[in-house]
Amino acid sequence: GQYTLRAPRIYYDVPNERALAVEAVFWTYDEKVGMPLYVRAKALRQEGENQFSARGATLSNSAFFEPTFSVGSSEITVTHVPGKRGRQDATLVRADDVTFRFGSFPFFYWPRFAGDVESAPLRAIALENSSNTGLALRTAWDPFALLGVPAPEGIHARLLADGYFERGAAL
């Protein structure tokens, strides 16, 4: 199938074709981006055939319980949109209280994200160590996705926000 779901307890509402999974792990694969998508949640609901919502969720592309990089959200909805007329499938995400985490350390907060997984604001993250600059956490962001607006045609921009452990922040 398109999804894998595991949980110690699952309750299914047969007449309404809905489900509730407690302490759940949801897994799917986004063909457009070419990566797996894992959602761990205190409560995960199947709202429809191609839509799931979760509370107290952590989103990552790693099956590890404590992934190196993850995105936490108080509430998240993931919708799979089948491709039509030769278009690829899409995975749409709507999330509230978005917190980017490096291990268990939160390093960035955003109140809301809505859009295709491909349009996520964080484009790159790296942990680097150099004899010149020391240990650094380097990130690249899409400023248009951060603002929730489409990029003007022909304009590409990246916001570089880095944290150097020995000398401080850089923008």
mmCIF file of C-alpha atoms in Angstrom:
data_model
loop_
_atom_site.group_PDB
_atom_site.id
_atom_site.type_symbol
_atom_site.label_atom_id
_atom_site.label_comp_id
_atom_site.label_asym_id
_atom_site.label_seq_id
_atom_site.Cartn_x
_atom_site.Cartn_y
_atom_site.Cartn_z
ATOM 1 C CA GLY A 1 0.000 0.000 0.000
ATOM 2 C CA GLN A 2 0.842 3.656 0.054
ATOM 3 C CA TYR A 3 1.035 3.917 3.834
ATOM 4 C CA THR A 4 2.320 1.949 6.772
ATOM 5 C CA LEU A 5 0.904 2.571 10.228
ATOM 6 C CA ARG A 6 1.770 0.907 13.508
ATOM 7 C CA ALA A 7 0.465 1.593 16.990
ATOM 8 C CA PRO A 8 -0.204 -0.328 20.206
ATOM 9 C CA ARG A 9 -3.917 0.628 20.003
ATOM 10 C CA ILE A 10 -6.030 1.418 16.949
ATOM 11 C CA TYR A 11 -9.743 2.221 17.040
ATOM 12 C CA TYR A 12 -11.727 2.054 13.798
ATOM 13 C CA ASP A 13 -15.111 3.680 13.123
ATOM 14 C CA VAL A 14 -16.483 1.345 10.426
ATOM 15 C CA PRO A 15 -19.606 3.322 9.384
ATOM 16 C CA ASN A 16 -17.623 6.572 8.928
ATOM 17 C CA GLU A 17 -14.420 4.910 7.646
ATOM 18 C CA ARG A 18 -12.179 6.734 10.103
ATOM 19 C CA ALA A 19 -9.506 5.545 12.493
ATOM 20 C CA LEU A 20 -7.634 6.686 15.594
ATOM 21 C CA ALA A 21 -4.192 5.310 16.452
ATOM 22 C CA VAL A 22 -2.564 6.031 19.818
ATOM 23 C CA GLU A 23 1.253 6.427 20.109
ATOM 24 C CA ALA A 24 1.433 5.888 16.359
ATOM 25 C CA VAL A 25 4.167 5.771 13.742
ATOM 26 C CA PHE A 26 2.976 6.610 10.221
ATOM 27 C CA TRP A 27 5.227 6.039 7.211
ATOM 28 C CA THR A 28 4.897 6.895 3.517
ATOM 29 C CA TYR A 29 7.201 7.657 0.602
ATOM 30 C CA ASP A 30 7.060 10.909 -1.358
ATOM 31 C CA GLU A 31 7.984 10.079 -4.958
ATOM 32 C CA LYS A 32 8.235 13.744 -5.981
ATOM 33 C CA VAL A 33 10.911 14.560 -3.393
ATOM 34 C CA GLY A 34 12.294 11.015 -3.407
ATOM 35 C CA MET A 35 12.394 10.433 0.337
ATOM 36 C CA PRO A 36 10.489 8.637 3.070
ATOM 37 C CA LEU A 37 8.254 10.582 5.442
ATOM 38 C CA TYR A 38 7.760 9.460 9.056
ATOM 39 C CA VAL A 39 5.258 10.936 11.479
ATOM 40 C CA ARG A 40 5.330 9.927 15.143
ATOM 41 C CA ALA A 41 2.344 11.139 17.136
ATOM 42 C CA LYS A 42 0.562 10.829 20.451
ATOM 43 C CA ALA A 43 -2.703 10.557 18.489
ATOM 44 C CA LEU A 44 -3.003 9.970 14.754
ATOM 45 C CA ARG A 45 -6.333 10.075 12.914
ATOM 46 C CA GLN A 46 -7.235 8.820 9.479
ATOM 47 C CA GLU A 47 -9.615 11.511 8.238
ATOM 48 C CA GLY A 48 -10.157 9.989 4.796
ATOM 49 C CA GLU A 49 -8.627 7.613 2.286
ATOM 50 C CA ASN A 50 -5.651 9.921 1.615
ATOM 51 C CA GLN A 51 -5.619 12.213 4.644
ATOM 52 C CA PHE A 52 -4.153 11.813 8.122
ATOM 53 C CA SER A 53 -3.938 14.279 10.994
ATOM 54 C CA ALA A 54 -1.883 14.115 14.181
ATOM 55 C CA ARG A 55 -1.460 15.889 17.501
ATOM 56 C CA GLY A 56 1.882 16.118 19.266
ATOM 57 C CA ALA A 57 3.640 15.036 16.083
ATOM 58 C CA THR A 58 7.250 14.748 14.995
ATOM 59 C CA LEU A 59 8.004 14.641 11.266
ATOM 60 C CA SER A 60 11.279 13.329 9.839
ATOM 61 C CA ASN A 61 12.739 11.276 7.037
ATOM 62 C CA SER A 62 14.356 8.858 9.502
ATOM 63 C CA ALA A 63 12.921 5.723 11.094
ATOM 64 C CA PHE A 64 14.985 6.321 14.257
ATOM 65 C CA PHE A 65 13.036 7.122 17.428
ATOM 66 C CA GLU A 66 15.287 10.173 18.038
ATOM 67 C CA PRO A 67 16.195 11.383 14.520
ATOM 68 C CA THR A 68 19.155 13.686 13.954
ATOM 69 C CA PHE A 69 16.889 16.302 12.384
ATOM 70 C CA SER A 70 13.117 16.543 12.780
ATOM 71 C CA VAL A 71 10.216 18.946 12.650
ATOM 72 C CA GLY A 72 7.775 18.991 15.553
ATOM 73 C CA SER A 73 4.223 20.296 15.420
ATOM 74 C CA SER A 74 1.341 20.637 17.848
ATOM 75 C CA GLU A 75 -1.031 19.616 15.044
ATOM 76 C CA ILE A 76 -0.297 18.408 11.523
ATOM 77 C CA THR A 77 -2.332 17.160 8.562
ATOM 78 C CA VAL A 78 -0.772 15.149 5.723
ATOM 79 C CA THR A 79 -2.761 14.716 2.515
ATOM 80 C CA HIS A 80 -1.718 12.544 -0.419
ATOM 81 C CA VAL A 81 -2.919 13.996 -3.733
ATOM 82 C CA PRO A 82 -2.779 11.492 -6.602
ATOM 83 C CA GLY A 83 -1.292 12.829 -9.817
ATOM 84 C CA LYS A 84 -3.624 13.512 -12.717
ATOM 85 C CA ARG A 85 -2.937 13.887 -16.430
ATOM 86 C CA GLY A 86 0.710 12.858 -16.264
ATOM 87 C CA ARG A 87 1.508 14.834 -13.103
ATOM 88 C CA GLN A 88 3.316 13.252 -10.165
ATOM 89 C CA ASP A 89 1.620 12.599 -6.860
ATOM 90 C CA ALA A 90 2.015 15.294 -4.206
ATOM 91 C CA THR A 91 2.156 15.255 -0.422
ATOM 92 C CA LEU A 92 0.557 18.340 1.120
ATOM 93 C CA VAL A 93 1.238 19.298 4.721
ATOM 94 C CA ARG A 94 -0.499 21.745 7.056
ATOM 95 C CA ALA A 95 1.193 22.205 10.434
ATOM 96 C CA ASP A 96 0.757 24.503 13.454
ATOM 97 C CA ASP A 97 3.455 25.508 15.978
ATOM 98 C CA VAL A 98 6.303 24.199 13.832
ATOM 99 C CA THR A 99 9.587 23.599 15.674
ATOM 100 C CA PHE A 100 12.755 22.521 13.862
ATOM 101 C CA ARG A 101 14.917 20.265 16.035
ATOM 102 C CA PHE A 102 18.461 19.028 15.904
ATOM 103 C CA GLY A 103 18.238 15.861 18.002
ATOM 104 C CA SER A 104 16.100 16.947 20.952
ATOM 105 C CA PHE A 105 17.344 20.569 20.751
ATOM 106 C CA PRO A 106 14.799 23.005 19.214
ATOM 107 C CA PHE A 107 16.531 25.719 17.170
ATOM 108 C CA PHE A 108 13.772 27.398 15.162
ATOM 109 C CA TYR A 109 10.045 28.091 15.625
ATOM 110 C CA TRP A 110 7.435 29.052 13.020
ATOM 111 C CA PRO A 111 3.727 29.487 13.815
ATOM 112 C CA ARG A 112 2.296 27.736 10.710
ATOM 113 C CA PHE A 113 3.234 25.973 7.485
ATOM 114 C CA ALA A 114 0.940 24.902 4.673
ATOM 115 C CA GLY A 115 1.944 23.547 1.286
ATOM 116 C CA ASP A 116 3.708 20.838 -0.640
ATOM 117 C CA VAL A 117 6.566 19.046 1.128
ATOM 118 C CA GLU A 118 8.787 20.413 -1.640
ATOM 119 C CA SER A 119 7.963 23.991 -0.609
ATOM 120 C CA ALA A 120 9.144 23.589 2.986
ATOM 121 C CA PRO A 121 11.106 26.666 4.115
ATOM 122 C CA LEU A 122 14.220 24.812 5.339
ATOM 123 C CA ARG A 123 16.285 23.903 2.272
ATOM 124 C CA ALA A 124 19.542 22.702 3.821
ATOM 125 C CA ILE A 125 21.073 22.023 7.212
ATOM 126 C CA ALA A 126 24.626 21.039 8.052
ATOM 127 C CA LEU A 127 26.758 20.581 11.133
ATOM 128 C CA GLU A 128 30.335 21.517 10.264
ATOM 129 C CA ASN A 129 33.640 21.716 12.098
ATOM 130 C CA SER A 130 36.560 23.714 10.754
ATOM 131 C CA SER A 131 39.946 24.598 12.215
ATOM 132 C CA ASN A 132 39.308 28.221 11.122
ATOM 133 C CA THR A 133 35.748 28.757 12.363
ATOM 134 C CA GLY A 134 35.119 25.906 14.810
ATOM 135 C CA LEU A 135 31.843 24.021 15.182
ATOM 136 C CA ALA A 136 28.903 25.522 13.262
ATOM 137 C CA LEU A 137 25.272 24.759 12.521
ATOM 138 C CA ARG A 138 24.574 26.099 9.011
ATOM 139 C CA THR A 139 21.103 26.448 7.499
ATOM 140 C CA ALA A 140 19.611 27.680 4.214
ATOM 141 C CA TRP A 141 15.996 28.878 4.075
ATOM 142 C CA ASP A 142 13.552 29.782 1.329
ATOM 143 C CA PRO A 143 12.398 33.296 2.368
ATOM 144 C CA PHE A 144 9.234 33.097 0.240
ATOM 145 C CA ALA A 145 8.150 29.818 1.873
ATOM 146 C CA LEU A 146 8.871 31.361 5.306
ATOM 147 C CA LEU A 147 6.502 34.210 4.462
ATOM 148 C CA GLY A 148 3.944 31.835 2.938
ATOM 149 C CA VAL A 149 3.962 33.552 -0.454
ATOM 150 C CA PRO A 150 4.903 32.190 -3.900
ATOM 151 C CA ALA A 151 8.273 33.247 -5.278
ATOM 152 C CA PRO A 152 8.061 35.833 -8.077
ATOM 153 C CA GLU A 153 8.759 34.295 -11.470
ATOM 154 C CA GLY A 154 12.463 34.174 -12.266
ATOM 155 C CA ILE A 155 13.580 35.042 -8.718
ATOM 156 C CA HIS A 156 15.397 32.525 -6.559
ATOM 157 C CA ALA A 157 16.588 33.443 -3.059
ATOM 158 C CA ARG A 158 18.114 31.725 -0.056
ATOM 159 C CA LEU A 159 18.425 33.090 3.463
ATOM 160 C CA LEU A 160 21.550 31.733 5.137
ATOM 161 C CA ALA A 161 21.343 31.614 8.932
ATOM 162 C CA ASP A 162 24.300 30.052 10.704
ATOM 163 C CA GLY A 163 25.250 29.560 14.315
ATOM 164 C CA TYR A 164 28.959 29.390 15.148
ATOM 165 C CA PHE A 165 29.466 27.927 18.609
ATOM 166 C CA GLU A 166 32.675 29.902 19.232
ATOM 167 C CA ARG A 167 31.751 33.298 17.770
ATOM 168 C CA GLY A 168 27.934 33.540 17.525
ATOM 169 C CA ALA A 169 25.249 33.910 14.878
ATOM 170 C CA ALA A 170 25.612 34.869 11.235
ATOM 171 C CA LEU A 171 22.941 35.920 8.734
#
